[in-house]
Coordinates of C-alpha atoms in Angstrom, one line a residue:
Chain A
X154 CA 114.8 67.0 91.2
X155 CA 111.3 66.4 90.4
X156 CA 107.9 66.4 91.9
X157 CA 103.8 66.2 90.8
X158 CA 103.8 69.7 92.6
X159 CA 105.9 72.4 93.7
X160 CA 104.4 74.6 96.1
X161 CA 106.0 78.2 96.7
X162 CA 105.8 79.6 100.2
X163 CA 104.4 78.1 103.5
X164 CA 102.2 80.0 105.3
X165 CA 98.3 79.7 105.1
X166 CA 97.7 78.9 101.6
X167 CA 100.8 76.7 100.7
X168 CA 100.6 74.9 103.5
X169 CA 96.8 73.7 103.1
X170 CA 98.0 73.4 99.3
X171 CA 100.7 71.3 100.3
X172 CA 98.6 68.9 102.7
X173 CA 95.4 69.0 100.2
X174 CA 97.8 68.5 97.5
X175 CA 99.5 65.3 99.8
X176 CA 96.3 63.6 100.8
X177 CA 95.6 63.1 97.3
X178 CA 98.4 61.1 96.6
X179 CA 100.8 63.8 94.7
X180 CA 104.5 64.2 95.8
X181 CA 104.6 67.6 96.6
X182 CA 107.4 69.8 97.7
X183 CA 106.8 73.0 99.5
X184 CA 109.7 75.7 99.3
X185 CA 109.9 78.8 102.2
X186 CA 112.0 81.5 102.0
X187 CA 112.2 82.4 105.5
X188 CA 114.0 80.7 108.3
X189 CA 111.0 79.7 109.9
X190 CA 107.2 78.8 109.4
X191 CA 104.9 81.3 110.6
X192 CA 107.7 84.0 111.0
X193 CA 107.3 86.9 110.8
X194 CA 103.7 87.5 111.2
X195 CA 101.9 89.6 108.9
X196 CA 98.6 89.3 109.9
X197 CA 96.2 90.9 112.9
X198 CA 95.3 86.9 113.3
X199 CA 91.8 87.3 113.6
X200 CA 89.8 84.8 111.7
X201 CA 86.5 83.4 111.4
X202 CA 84.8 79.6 112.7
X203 CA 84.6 78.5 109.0
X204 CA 88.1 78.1 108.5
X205 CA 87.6 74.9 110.8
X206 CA 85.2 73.9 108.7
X207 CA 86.9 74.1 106.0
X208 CA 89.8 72.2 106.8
X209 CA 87.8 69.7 108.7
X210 CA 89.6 70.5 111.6
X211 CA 89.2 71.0 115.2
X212 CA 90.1 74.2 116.9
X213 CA 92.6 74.0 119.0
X214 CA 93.7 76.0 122.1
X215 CA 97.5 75.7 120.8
X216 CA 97.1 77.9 118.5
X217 CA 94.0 80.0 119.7
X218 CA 94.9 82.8 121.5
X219 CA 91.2 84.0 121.9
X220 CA 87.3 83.2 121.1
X221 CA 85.6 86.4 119.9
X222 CA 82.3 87.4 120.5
X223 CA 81.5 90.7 119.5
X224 CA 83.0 94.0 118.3
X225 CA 83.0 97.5 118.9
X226 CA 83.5 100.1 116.3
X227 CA 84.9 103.6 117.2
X228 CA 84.0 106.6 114.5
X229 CA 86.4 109.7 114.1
X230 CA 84.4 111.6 116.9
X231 CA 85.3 108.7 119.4
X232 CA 81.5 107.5 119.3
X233 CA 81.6 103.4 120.0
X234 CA 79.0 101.5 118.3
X235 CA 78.7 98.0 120.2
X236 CA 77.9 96.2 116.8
X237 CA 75.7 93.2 118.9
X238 CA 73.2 96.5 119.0
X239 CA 73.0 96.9 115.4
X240 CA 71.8 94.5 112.8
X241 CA 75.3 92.3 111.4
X242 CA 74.4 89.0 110.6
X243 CA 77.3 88.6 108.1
X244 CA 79.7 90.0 110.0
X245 CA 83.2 87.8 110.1
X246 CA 81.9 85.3 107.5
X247 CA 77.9 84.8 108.3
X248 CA 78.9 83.7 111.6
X249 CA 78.0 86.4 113.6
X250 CA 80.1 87.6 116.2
X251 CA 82.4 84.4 116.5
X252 CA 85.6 84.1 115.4
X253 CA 89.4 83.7 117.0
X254 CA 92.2 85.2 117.4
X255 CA 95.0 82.4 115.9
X256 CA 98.7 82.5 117.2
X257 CA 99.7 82.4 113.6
X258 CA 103.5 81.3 114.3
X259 CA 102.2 78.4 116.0
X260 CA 98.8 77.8 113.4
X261 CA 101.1 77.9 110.2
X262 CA 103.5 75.6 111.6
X263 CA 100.9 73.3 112.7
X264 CA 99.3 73.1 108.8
X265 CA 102.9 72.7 107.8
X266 CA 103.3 69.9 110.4
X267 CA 99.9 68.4 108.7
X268 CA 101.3 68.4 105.2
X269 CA 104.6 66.6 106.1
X270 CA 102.0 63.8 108.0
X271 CA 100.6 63.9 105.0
X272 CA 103.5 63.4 103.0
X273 CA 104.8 66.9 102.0
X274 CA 108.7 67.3 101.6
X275 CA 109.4 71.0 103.0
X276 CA 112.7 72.6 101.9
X277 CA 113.6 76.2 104.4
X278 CA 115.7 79.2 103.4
X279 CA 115.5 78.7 99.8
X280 CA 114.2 81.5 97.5
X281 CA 112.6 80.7 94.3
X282 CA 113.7 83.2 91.2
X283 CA 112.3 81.8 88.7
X284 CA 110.0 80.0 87.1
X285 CA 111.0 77.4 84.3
X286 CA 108.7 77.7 81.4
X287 CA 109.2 74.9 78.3
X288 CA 107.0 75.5 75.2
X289 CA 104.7 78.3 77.0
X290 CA 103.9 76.2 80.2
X291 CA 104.9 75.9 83.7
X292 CA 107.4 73.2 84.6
X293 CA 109.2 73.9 87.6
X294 CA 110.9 76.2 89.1
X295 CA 114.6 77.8 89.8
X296 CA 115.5 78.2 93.6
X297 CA 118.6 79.1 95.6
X298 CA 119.3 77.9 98.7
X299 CA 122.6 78.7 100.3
X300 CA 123.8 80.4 97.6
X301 CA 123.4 76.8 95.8
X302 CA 120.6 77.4 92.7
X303 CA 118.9 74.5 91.4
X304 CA 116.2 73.8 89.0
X305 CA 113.3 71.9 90.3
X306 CA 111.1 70.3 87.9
X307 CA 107.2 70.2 88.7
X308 CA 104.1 69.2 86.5
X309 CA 101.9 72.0 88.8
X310 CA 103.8 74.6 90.4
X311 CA 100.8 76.6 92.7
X312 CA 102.1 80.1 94.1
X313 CA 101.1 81.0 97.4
X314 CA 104.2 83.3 97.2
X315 CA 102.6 86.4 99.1
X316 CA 101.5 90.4 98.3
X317 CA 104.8 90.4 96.0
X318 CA 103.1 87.7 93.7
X319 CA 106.4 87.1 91.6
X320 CA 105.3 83.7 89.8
X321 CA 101.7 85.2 89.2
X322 CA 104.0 88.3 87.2
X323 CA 106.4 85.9 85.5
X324 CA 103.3 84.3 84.0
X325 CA 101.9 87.1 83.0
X326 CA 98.8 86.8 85.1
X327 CA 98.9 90.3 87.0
X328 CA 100.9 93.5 86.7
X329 CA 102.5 95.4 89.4
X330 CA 99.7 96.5 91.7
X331 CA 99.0 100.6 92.2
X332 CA 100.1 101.6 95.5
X333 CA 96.7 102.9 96.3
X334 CA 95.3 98.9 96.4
X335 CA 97.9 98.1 98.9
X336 CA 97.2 98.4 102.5
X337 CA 100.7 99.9 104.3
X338 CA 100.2 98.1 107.8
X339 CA 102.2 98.3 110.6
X340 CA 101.2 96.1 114.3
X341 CA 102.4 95.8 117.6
X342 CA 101.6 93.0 120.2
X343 CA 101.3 95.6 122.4
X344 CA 101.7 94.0 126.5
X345 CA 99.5 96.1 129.5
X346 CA 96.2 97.4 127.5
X347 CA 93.2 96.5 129.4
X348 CA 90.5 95.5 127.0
X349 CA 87.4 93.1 126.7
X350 CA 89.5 89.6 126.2
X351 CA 86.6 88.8 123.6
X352 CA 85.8 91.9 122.2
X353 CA 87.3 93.2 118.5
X354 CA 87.7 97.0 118.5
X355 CA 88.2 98.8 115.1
X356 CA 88.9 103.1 115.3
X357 CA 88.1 104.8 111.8
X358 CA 89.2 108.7 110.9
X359 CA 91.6 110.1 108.7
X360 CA 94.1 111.2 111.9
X361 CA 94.6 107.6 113.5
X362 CA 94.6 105.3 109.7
X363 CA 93.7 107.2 106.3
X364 CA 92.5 105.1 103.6
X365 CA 92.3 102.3 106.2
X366 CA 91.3 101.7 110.3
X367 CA 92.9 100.7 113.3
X368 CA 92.2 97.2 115.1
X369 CA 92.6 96.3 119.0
X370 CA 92.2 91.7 118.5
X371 CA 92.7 90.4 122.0
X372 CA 95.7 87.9 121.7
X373 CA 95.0 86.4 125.5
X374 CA 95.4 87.6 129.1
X375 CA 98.5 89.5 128.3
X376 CA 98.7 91.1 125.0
X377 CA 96.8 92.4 122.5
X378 CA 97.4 93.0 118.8
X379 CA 97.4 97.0 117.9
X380 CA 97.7 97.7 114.4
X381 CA 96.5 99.4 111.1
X382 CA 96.5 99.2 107.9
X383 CA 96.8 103.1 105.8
X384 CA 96.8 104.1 102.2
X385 CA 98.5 106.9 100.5
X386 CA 99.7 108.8 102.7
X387 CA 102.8 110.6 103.6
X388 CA 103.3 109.5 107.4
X389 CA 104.3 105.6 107.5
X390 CA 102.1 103.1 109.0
X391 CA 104.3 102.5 111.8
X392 CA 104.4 106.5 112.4
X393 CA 100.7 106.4 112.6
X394 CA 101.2 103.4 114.9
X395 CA 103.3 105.2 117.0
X396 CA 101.1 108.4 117.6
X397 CA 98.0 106.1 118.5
X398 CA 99.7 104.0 120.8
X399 CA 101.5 107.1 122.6
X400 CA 97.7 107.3 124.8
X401 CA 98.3 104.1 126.0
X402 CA 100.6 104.9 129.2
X403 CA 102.1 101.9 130.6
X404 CA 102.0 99.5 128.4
X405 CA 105.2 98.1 125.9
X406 CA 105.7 96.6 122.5
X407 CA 106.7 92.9 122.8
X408 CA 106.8 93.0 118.7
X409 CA 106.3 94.2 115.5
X410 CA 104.8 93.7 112.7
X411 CA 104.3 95.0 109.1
X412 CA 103.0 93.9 106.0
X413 CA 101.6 95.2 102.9
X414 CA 97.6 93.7 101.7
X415 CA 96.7 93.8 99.0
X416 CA 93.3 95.5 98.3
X417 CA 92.6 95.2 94.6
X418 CA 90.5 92.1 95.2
X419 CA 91.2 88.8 93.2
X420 CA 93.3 89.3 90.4
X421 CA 91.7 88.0 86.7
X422 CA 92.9 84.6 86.1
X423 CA 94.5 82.2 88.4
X424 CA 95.5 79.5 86.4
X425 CA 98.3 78.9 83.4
X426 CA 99.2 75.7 82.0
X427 CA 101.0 74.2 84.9
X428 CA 100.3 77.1 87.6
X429 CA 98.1 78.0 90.1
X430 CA 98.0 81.4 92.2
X431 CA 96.8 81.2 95.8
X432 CA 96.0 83.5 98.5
X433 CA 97.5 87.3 98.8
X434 CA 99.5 86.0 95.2
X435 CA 96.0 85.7 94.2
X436 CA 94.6 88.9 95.8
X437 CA 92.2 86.4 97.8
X438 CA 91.8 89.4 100.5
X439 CA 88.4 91.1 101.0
X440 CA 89.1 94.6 100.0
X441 CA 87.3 96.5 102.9
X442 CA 88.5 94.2 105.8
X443 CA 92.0 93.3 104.9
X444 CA 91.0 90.2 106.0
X445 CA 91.9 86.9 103.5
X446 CA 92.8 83.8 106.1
X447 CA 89.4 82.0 105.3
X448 CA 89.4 82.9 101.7
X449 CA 93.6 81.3 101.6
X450 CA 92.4 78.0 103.2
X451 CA 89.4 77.4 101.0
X452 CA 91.6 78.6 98.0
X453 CA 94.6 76.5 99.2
X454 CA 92.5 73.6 99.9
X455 CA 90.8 73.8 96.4
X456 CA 94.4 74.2 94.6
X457 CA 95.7 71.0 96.2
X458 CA 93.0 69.3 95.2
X459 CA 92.5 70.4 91.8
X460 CA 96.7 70.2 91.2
X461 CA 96.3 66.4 92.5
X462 CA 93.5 65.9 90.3
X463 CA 95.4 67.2 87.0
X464 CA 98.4 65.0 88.0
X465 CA 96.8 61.8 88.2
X466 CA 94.9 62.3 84.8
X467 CA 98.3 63.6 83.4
X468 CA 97.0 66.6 82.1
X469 CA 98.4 69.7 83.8
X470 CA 97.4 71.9 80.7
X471 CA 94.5 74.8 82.1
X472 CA 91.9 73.2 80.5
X473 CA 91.7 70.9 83.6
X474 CA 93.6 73.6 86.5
X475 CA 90.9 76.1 85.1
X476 CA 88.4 74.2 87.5
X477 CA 90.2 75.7 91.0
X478 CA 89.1 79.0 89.3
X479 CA 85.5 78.2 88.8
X480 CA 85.5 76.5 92.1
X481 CA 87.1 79.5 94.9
X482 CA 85.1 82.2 92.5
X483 CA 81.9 80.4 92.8
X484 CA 82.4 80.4 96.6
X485 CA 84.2 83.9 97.0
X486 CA 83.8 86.0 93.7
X487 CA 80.8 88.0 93.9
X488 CA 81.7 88.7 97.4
X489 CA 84.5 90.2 96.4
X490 CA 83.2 91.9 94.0
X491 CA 81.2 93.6 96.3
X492 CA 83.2 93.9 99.1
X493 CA 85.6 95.7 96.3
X494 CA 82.4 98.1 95.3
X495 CA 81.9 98.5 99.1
X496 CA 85.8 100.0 99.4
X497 CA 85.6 102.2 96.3
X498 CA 82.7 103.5 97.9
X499 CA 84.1 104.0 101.5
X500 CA 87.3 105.5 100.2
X501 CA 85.1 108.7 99.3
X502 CA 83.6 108.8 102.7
X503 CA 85.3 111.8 105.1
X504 CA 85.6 111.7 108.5
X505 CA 81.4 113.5 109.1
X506 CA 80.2 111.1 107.2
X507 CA 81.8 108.8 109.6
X508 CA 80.6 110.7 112.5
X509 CA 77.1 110.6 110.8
X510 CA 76.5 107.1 110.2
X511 CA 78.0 106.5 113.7
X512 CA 75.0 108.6 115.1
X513 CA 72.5 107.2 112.8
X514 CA 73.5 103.8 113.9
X515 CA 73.5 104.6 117.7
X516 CA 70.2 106.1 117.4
X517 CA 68.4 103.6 115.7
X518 CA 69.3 100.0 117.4
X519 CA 68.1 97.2 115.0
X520 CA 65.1 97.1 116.6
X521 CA 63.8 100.3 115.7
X522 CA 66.0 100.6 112.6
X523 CA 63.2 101.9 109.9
X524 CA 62.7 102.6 106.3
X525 CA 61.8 106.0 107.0
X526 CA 64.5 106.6 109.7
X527 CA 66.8 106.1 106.7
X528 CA 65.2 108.2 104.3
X529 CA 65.0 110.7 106.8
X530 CA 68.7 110.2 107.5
X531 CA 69.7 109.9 104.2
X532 CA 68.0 113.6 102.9
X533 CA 70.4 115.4 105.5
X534 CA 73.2 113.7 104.3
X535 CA 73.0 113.7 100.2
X536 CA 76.8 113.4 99.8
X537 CA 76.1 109.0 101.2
X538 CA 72.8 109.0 99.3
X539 CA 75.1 109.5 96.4
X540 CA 77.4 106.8 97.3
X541 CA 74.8 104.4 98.5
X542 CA 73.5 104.6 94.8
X543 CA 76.9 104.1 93.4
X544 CA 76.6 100.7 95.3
X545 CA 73.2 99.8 93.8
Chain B
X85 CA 114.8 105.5 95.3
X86 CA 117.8 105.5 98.5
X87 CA 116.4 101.9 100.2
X88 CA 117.6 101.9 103.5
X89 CA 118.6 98.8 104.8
X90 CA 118.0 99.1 108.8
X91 CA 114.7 100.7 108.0
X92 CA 113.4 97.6 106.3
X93 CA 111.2 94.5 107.7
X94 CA 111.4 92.2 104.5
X95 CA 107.7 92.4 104.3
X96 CA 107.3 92.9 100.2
X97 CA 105.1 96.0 99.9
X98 CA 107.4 97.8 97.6
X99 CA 108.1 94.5 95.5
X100 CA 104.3 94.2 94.8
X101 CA 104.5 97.7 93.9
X102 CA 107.1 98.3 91.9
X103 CA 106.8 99.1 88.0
X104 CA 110.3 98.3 86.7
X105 CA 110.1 94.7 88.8
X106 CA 113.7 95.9 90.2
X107 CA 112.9 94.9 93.6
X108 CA 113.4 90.9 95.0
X109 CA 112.4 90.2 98.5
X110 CA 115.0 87.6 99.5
X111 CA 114.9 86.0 103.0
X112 CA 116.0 88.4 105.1
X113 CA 116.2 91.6 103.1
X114 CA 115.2 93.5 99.8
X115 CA 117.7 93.9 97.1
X116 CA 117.3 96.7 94.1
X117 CA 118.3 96.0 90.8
X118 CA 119.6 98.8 88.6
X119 CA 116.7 100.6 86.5
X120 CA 114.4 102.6 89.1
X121 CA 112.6 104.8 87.5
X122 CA 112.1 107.2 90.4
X123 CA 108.3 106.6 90.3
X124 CA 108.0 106.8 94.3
X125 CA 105.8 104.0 94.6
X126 CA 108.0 102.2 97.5
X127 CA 108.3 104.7 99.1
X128 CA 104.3 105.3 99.7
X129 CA 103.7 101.8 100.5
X130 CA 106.5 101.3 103.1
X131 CA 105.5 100.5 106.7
X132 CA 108.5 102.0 108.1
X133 CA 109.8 104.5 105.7
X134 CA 113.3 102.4 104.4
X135 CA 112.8 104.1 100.8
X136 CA 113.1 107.8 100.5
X137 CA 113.5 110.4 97.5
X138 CA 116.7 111.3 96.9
X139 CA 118.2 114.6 98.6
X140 CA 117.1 117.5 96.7
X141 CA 114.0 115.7 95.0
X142 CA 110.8 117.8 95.6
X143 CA 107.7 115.9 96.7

């Protein structure tokens, strides 16, 4: 067997990769492990407008499950801070308070639905194990299907394998990660939980997520999406789960989830000769938020395009695959960067600090949110002035 | 590491995590090849607990 491009895995970023990859002419063949597209989830499925934009597509209520409008944030001391009060222009992607929660079984198989329109062959239940390397380069890969192996030959293979990012390793493009950069998270889709059906709710403090937070995302009338994401600790996710859920009296689990995330941020390079390394494979994942769907779809978008590109000029070599690198880390790097700066910095802060900021924020609305009210704030507390100029 | 097989949800935590590269998420369950080096790391990124020290190892 032989195609321009093998993609491996088929959820957000292979998918896109595959349809990108597709609408430019290659002959693409995109290889899931599982069963199923879009199964099982691993995701808290909120996402932001741009996506749309991105993919030049049109929302769609078949795989919306909600529009999102605002947030609420929840410090250890149970203060809620209604972020529309405070100043957040950039919260969920510069677009405010809008965003969506997708029905991700449904979304993925969609984009999967859009690469085979567009020409994408899609081959289920087949594992890949290796990657087939001739004179130092990417060529293809080895997969099992069935207990059948067979070698698939490929000028670009692009990996949008997921957090275990086994072609990135074979390459030699990233190490095993540290346990402290992965986020442990475990969900339920929890049925009975009255909430605002447009409102996000995060809960912070070292009892209900360590190292991470909790999220309520509205999934429709019925259900809502309960989950968190922890690091290091001793207690599992879905035991931390478990005691946060246990206040919520009549309501039920209608499924689980869990996933690692990785929180490491991008890893250095994403290219080889004849490879390219998309989405949590990638660490495309903001590194406070957990959050990476936006950052997969540009990233998946941008590796389809730039695989096609290399085929058509026959030169798969990363001299020309080197571009999808410049491109996503023009658009996403420094915020990374950042966002990574911005974790290293919150994993110091303890649960008063928390408390702190909370009341700072409460107090001073946006509107009355001055330079002096910081200082001022910021000499009581000296432990955050010190992280604050870590950040600078 | 003992990897308990009910325990686990095929998600690939420990496989990103694991030093030796011993671990292969396949599509419906995690095998472990021989060579653990009893670092522990699976068993602090595990969302429901399937890895665990072996008895008489002292955290």
């Amino acid at each position: 067997m032989k195609y321009d491009v093998v993609v491996v895995g088929g959820r957000i970023g292979g998918s896109i990769a595959s349809l990108y990859a597709s609408k430019d002419d290659a002959d693409v063949l995109m290889i899931e492990k599982r069963q199923e597209i879009g199964t099982p989830v691993q995701c808290a499925e909120g996402t932001t407008q741009s996506i749309f934009k991105i993919l030049d597509m049109k929302p769609d209520k078949r795989y919306i499950n909600a529009e999102i409008d605002g947030a609420t944030i929840h410090a250890p001391d149970g203060r809620a801070i209604d972020l529309a009060e405070v100043s957040c222009e950039n919260f969920l992607d510069g677009t405010g308070y809008k965003g969506y929660i997708l029905d991700r079984k449904v979304f993925d198989k969609h984009l999967a639905i859009q690469a085979a329109k567009a020409g994408a062959e899609i081959m289920m239940k087949t594992t890949v194990k290796d990657l087939i390397r001739k004179d130092g380069r990417v060529c293809g890969v080895v997969a099992e299907h069935l207990g059948e192996t067979m070698e698939i030959k490929a000028d670009v293979v692009i990996a949008a394998d997921g957090v275990e990012s086994n072609m990135a390793r074979q390459a030699g493009l990233t190490n095993p990660n540290k346990p402290g950069n992965i986020g442990s998270c475990a969900q339920y889709e929890l049925f009975g939980l009255d909430i605002d059906p447009h409102q996000l709710n995060f809960y912070f403090g070292r009892e209900i997520a360590p190292g991470g937070y909790l999220w309520m995302f509205p999934k429709g009338e019925d259900t809502v999406n309960v989950g968190l994401g922890v690091r290091s600790t001793k207690k599992t996710a879905y035991q931390y789960l478990n005691q946060f859920i246990s206040r919520f009296k009549g309501t039920t689990p209608v499924e689980l989830n869990i996933g690692g995330v990785p929180l490491s941020g991008p890893i250095d390079k994403t290219y080889t000769d004849g490879l390219l390394v998309v989405g949590d494979a990638a660490g495309h994942v903001d590194p406070v938020t957990g959050g990476g769907i936006h950052i997969a779809a540009f990233c998946g978008k941008t590796a389809g395009q730039v695989a096609a590109e290399a085929v058509k000029k026959e030169n798969t070599s990363e001299s020309v695959l080197k571009r999808y690198d410049e491109i996503w880390r023009e658009k996403f790097g420094k915020n990374l960067e950042i966002s990574l700066k911005y974790r290293n910095a919150a994993d110091k802060l303890t649960d008063k600090d928390m408390n702190a900021l909370a009341e700072f924020l409460e107090k001073n609305k946006i509107e009355n949110l001055s330079k002096i009210s910081a200082i001022k704030f910021l000499g009581k507390h000296p432990h955050l002035l010190m992280l604050i100029r870590d950040l600078l | 590491m003992e990897y308990q097989r009910y325990n686990c949800g095929n998600c690939g935590a420990c496989v990103a995590v694991c030093p030796q590269q011993i671990l292969k998420l396949n599509e419906n369950q995690v095998t472990k090849d021989p060579g653990c080096d009893e670092c522990g790391n699976c068993t602090i990124v595990c969302p429901l607990g399937a890895f665990t020290w072996k008895v008489g190892h002292e955290v």
